[in-house]
Amino acid sequence: MLSPVMLGTAILSLLAVPYARATGRRYPFRQADTPHVPEMDEEPQRDPLGLTREELGDLLADFRQTQNIGVEDLARLIAAAEDRAANLRLGNLTCGEVMTRDPVTVRPLTSLDQVADLFARLGYTALPVTEDDGQFRGMIFQIHLIRFAVEQARRDTGGFRAALRQAMGRDPVAGHVYAREIMRSDGPRLAADSPATALLPLLAEGLREAVPILEQGRVVGIVTRTDLVARLEEELVRRA
């Protein structure tokens, strides 16, 4: 005859199977470590604490947790902890306190030749695209110039250099290409009174170099990754 403890354990085990199936959980509770391949414009995976996925796996093995949590779950947990710590450092700062005011902008009909000249002369990696009245239309990044030239080179037979000359408007036959043709208008944007912590997931890693700050649809500033890092350093020094 089963003891009460054994009977209770058996009942719980029997109930656990349909519960796990109903809730989509399983034990050991770990997610599959299937590597994720990002799309062209997708943010690459963050590398928490500068550790590779192999090093995270070794860490789990050291603590005998490989059956309970997967490498990708651990990476997400560490990234979330890093964001939480950065949130505490930024405190009540707003985007308006971090942004560069009155940024240099270009128009939708600014040629890529002029855009490239601004990037080279000013050392910028991103420029807002606006109408004459300041209404925001999109962002153009240096990487957009390169991608456009690469796509042109794939379609044409002249190669990358010829495609780049065409993109820059230096091909007298092809004519000019304009900012509106390669700008991105679907990216994130924030308001000046938005908390600066909202910038962290947007600028911490990946392809995005800057976030425009808008008021009533007009560009009033821009926050680059450099701006955010510099402000974090200021807050660390101030609180030390």
Coordinates of C-alpha atoms in Angstrom, one line a residue:
M1 CA 0.0 0.0 0.0
L2 CA 1.3 3.4 -0.9
S3 CA 2.2 5.8 1.8
P4 CA 0.4 9.2 1.9
V5 CA 3.6 11.0 0.7
M6 CA 4.0 8.6 -2.2
L7 CA 0.3 8.8 -3.1
G8 CA 0.4 12.6 -3.0
T9 CA 3.5 12.6 -5.2
A10 CA 1.9 10.3 -7.7
I11 CA -1.3 12.4 -7.9
L12 CA 0.8 15.6 -8.4
S13 CA 2.8 14.0 -11.1
L14 CA -0.3 12.9 -12.9
L15 CA -1.8 16.4 -12.7
A16 CA 1.4 18.0 -13.8
V17 CA 1.4 16.4 -17.2
P18 CA -1.9 17.9 -18.5
Y19 CA -1.1 21.2 -16.7
A20 CA 2.2 21.4 -18.5
R21 CA 0.7 20.7 -21.9
A22 CA -2.1 23.2 -21.3
T23 CA 0.2 26.0 -20.3
G24 CA 2.9 25.2 -22.8
R25 CA 5.5 24.7 -20.1
R26 CA 7.9 21.8 -19.8
Y27 CA 10.5 20.5 -17.4
P28 CA 13.4 20.9 -17.4
F29 CA 12.2 24.5 -18.1
R30 CA 14.6 25.7 -20.7
Q31 CA 14.1 27.1 -24.2
A32 CA 15.7 25.6 -27.2
D33 CA 19.0 27.3 -28.1
T34 CA 18.2 27.5 -31.8
P35 CA 20.4 30.3 -33.1
H36 CA 18.5 33.3 -34.5
V37 CA 19.6 34.7 -37.8
P38 CA 18.6 38.4 -38.0
E39 CA 17.2 40.0 -41.1
M40 CA 19.0 42.8 -42.9
D41 CA 17.4 45.7 -40.9
E42 CA 16.9 43.8 -37.7
E43 CA 18.8 44.6 -34.6
P44 CA 21.5 42.0 -33.9
Q45 CA 21.4 40.1 -30.6
R46 CA 22.9 41.8 -27.7
D47 CA 26.1 40.4 -26.2
P48 CA 25.5 40.8 -22.5
L49 CA 28.6 41.7 -20.4
G50 CA 30.7 41.1 -23.5
L51 CA 30.3 37.4 -23.1
T52 CA 29.9 35.1 -26.1
R53 CA 27.2 32.5 -26.2
E54 CA 29.8 29.8 -25.6
E55 CA 31.0 31.5 -22.5
L56 CA 27.5 31.8 -21.2
G57 CA 27.0 28.1 -21.8
D58 CA 30.2 27.4 -19.8
L59 CA 28.8 29.6 -17.0
L60 CA 25.6 27.6 -16.9
A61 CA 27.6 24.4 -16.8
D62 CA 29.8 25.6 -13.9
F63 CA 26.6 26.2 -11.9
R64 CA 25.0 23.0 -13.1
Q65 CA 22.0 24.9 -14.5
T66 CA 22.1 23.6 -18.1
Q67 CA 19.0 21.6 -17.6
N68 CA 17.0 24.5 -16.2
I69 CA 17.8 27.4 -18.4
G70 CA 19.1 27.9 -21.9
V71 CA 21.8 30.2 -23.1
E72 CA 19.4 32.5 -24.9
D73 CA 17.3 32.8 -21.8
L74 CA 20.4 33.6 -19.7
A75 CA 21.5 36.2 -22.3
R76 CA 18.0 37.9 -22.1
L77 CA 18.1 37.9 -18.3
I78 CA 21.6 39.5 -18.2
A79 CA 20.6 42.1 -20.8
A80 CA 17.5 43.0 -18.8
A81 CA 19.6 43.4 -15.7
E82 CA 22.0 45.6 -17.5
D83 CA 19.1 47.8 -18.7
R84 CA 17.6 47.9 -15.2
A85 CA 21.0 49.1 -13.8
A86 CA 21.3 51.8 -16.5
N87 CA 17.7 52.9 -15.8
L88 CA 18.7 53.5 -12.2
R89 CA 21.7 55.6 -13.3
L90 CA 19.6 57.7 -15.7
G91 CA 17.1 58.4 -13.0
N92 CA 14.5 61.0 -14.0
L93 CA 16.4 62.4 -17.0
T94 CA 14.4 63.1 -20.1
C95 CA 15.3 62.9 -23.7
G96 CA 15.3 66.7 -23.9
E97 CA 18.1 66.8 -21.3
V98 CA 20.2 64.3 -23.3
M99 CA 19.6 65.4 -26.9
T100 CA 21.6 67.6 -29.2
R101 CA 19.3 70.5 -30.0
D102 CA 18.7 71.9 -33.5
P103 CA 20.5 69.2 -35.4
V104 CA 21.7 69.5 -39.0
T105 CA 18.9 68.2 -41.3
V106 CA 18.5 67.5 -45.0
R107 CA 15.5 67.7 -47.3
P108 CA 13.8 64.9 -49.1
L109 CA 15.3 66.3 -52.4
T110 CA 18.8 66.7 -51.1
S111 CA 21.1 64.7 -53.3
L112 CA 23.1 61.8 -51.9
D113 CA 26.2 63.6 -53.0
Q114 CA 25.3 66.4 -50.6
V115 CA 24.4 63.9 -47.9
A116 CA 27.7 62.1 -48.2
D117 CA 29.5 65.5 -48.1
L118 CA 27.8 66.3 -44.8
F119 CA 28.6 62.9 -43.3
A120 CA 32.3 63.4 -44.2
R121 CA 32.6 67.0 -43.3
L122 CA 30.7 66.9 -40.0
G123 CA 31.6 63.4 -38.9
Y124 CA 28.0 62.4 -38.5
T125 CA 26.6 58.9 -39.0
A126 CA 22.9 59.9 -39.1
L127 CA 20.8 62.9 -40.4
P128 CA 17.1 63.6 -40.0
V129 CA 15.2 64.3 -43.2
T130 CA 12.7 67.1 -42.8
E131 CA 10.6 69.5 -44.9
D132 CA 11.4 73.2 -44.9
D133 CA 9.1 73.8 -42.0
G134 CA 10.9 71.1 -39.9
Q135 CA 8.3 68.4 -40.3
F136 CA 10.0 65.1 -39.8
R137 CA 10.0 62.7 -42.8
G138 CA 12.6 60.1 -41.9
M139 CA 16.2 59.3 -41.0
I140 CA 19.2 58.6 -43.3
F141 CA 22.2 56.7 -42.0
Q142 CA 25.6 56.2 -43.6
I143 CA 24.8 52.5 -43.9
H144 CA 21.9 53.4 -46.2
L145 CA 24.4 54.8 -48.7
I146 CA 26.4 51.7 -48.7
R147 CA 23.4 49.4 -48.9
F148 CA 22.0 51.4 -51.8
A149 CA 25.3 51.1 -53.7
V150 CA 25.5 47.4 -53.0
E151 CA 22.0 46.8 -54.4
Q152 CA 22.7 48.9 -57.4
A153 CA 25.9 46.9 -58.0
R154 CA 23.9 43.6 -57.9
R155 CA 21.6 44.9 -60.6
D156 CA 24.2 46.5 -62.8
T157 CA 27.4 45.2 -64.4
G158 CA 29.6 48.1 -63.6
G159 CA 30.5 47.0 -60.1
F160 CA 30.4 48.6 -56.7
R161 CA 32.4 51.7 -57.6
A162 CA 30.2 52.5 -60.6
A163 CA 27.1 52.1 -58.4
L164 CA 28.5 54.3 -55.7
R165 CA 29.3 57.0 -58.3
Q166 CA 25.7 56.7 -59.5
A167 CA 24.4 57.0 -56.0
M168 CA 26.5 60.0 -55.4
G169 CA 25.2 61.7 -58.5
R170 CA 28.6 61.7 -60.2
D171 CA 27.4 59.6 -63.1
P172 CA 26.2 62.2 -65.7
V173 CA 24.0 59.6 -67.5
A174 CA 22.2 58.2 -64.4
G175 CA 21.7 61.6 -62.8
H176 CA 21.0 62.3 -59.1
V177 CA 19.6 60.0 -56.4
Y178 CA 17.9 61.8 -53.5
A179 CA 17.6 61.3 -49.8
R180 CA 13.9 60.4 -50.0
E181 CA 14.8 57.3 -52.0
I182 CA 16.9 55.7 -49.3
M183 CA 15.7 57.3 -46.0
R184 CA 13.8 55.2 -43.4
S185 CA 10.5 56.7 -42.3
D186 CA 9.4 53.9 -40.1
G187 CA 12.0 54.0 -37.4
P188 CA 11.5 55.0 -33.7
R189 CA 11.1 58.6 -32.5
L190 CA 10.6 60.0 -29.1
A191 CA 9.4 63.3 -27.5
A192 CA 11.5 65.7 -25.5
D193 CA 9.7 64.8 -22.3
S194 CA 10.0 61.0 -22.8
P195 CA 12.2 59.3 -20.2
A196 CA 15.8 58.9 -21.3
T197 CA 15.5 55.3 -20.3
A198 CA 13.4 54.7 -23.4
L199 CA 16.6 55.3 -25.4
L200 CA 18.4 52.3 -23.9
P201 CA 16.9 49.5 -25.9
L202 CA 17.0 51.6 -29.1
L203 CA 20.7 52.6 -28.9
A204 CA 22.4 50.1 -26.6
E205 CA 23.3 47.8 -29.5
G206 CA 22.6 47.2 -33.2
L207 CA 22.4 49.2 -36.3
R208 CA 20.6 52.3 -35.0
E209 CA 23.0 55.1 -34.3
A210 CA 20.5 57.9 -33.4
V211 CA 16.9 58.6 -32.5
P212 CA 15.1 61.8 -33.5
I213 CA 13.3 63.8 -30.9
L214 CA 10.1 65.3 -32.1
E215 CA 7.6 67.9 -30.8
Q216 CA 4.3 68.2 -32.8
G217 CA 5.9 66.3 -35.7
R218 CA 8.9 68.6 -35.9
V219 CA 12.5 67.7 -35.2
V220 CA 13.8 69.5 -32.1
G221 CA 16.8 67.4 -31.4
I222 CA 18.6 64.1 -31.9
V223 CA 20.2 61.6 -29.5
T224 CA 23.1 59.6 -30.7
R225 CA 24.7 56.6 -29.0
T226 CA 27.6 58.9 -28.2
D227 CA 25.3 61.4 -26.5
L228 CA 23.7 58.6 -24.3
V229 CA 27.1 57.1 -23.3
A230 CA 28.5 60.5 -22.4
R231 CA 25.5 61.3 -20.2
L232 CA 25.7 57.9 -18.5
E233 CA 29.4 58.6 -17.7
E234 CA 28.4 62.1 -16.3
E235 CA 25.8 60.5 -14.0
L236 CA 28.3 57.8 -12.8
V237 CA 30.9 60.5 -12.0
R238 CA 28.3 62.7 -10.2
R239 CA 27.0 59.8 -8.1
A240 CA 30.5 58.4 -7.2

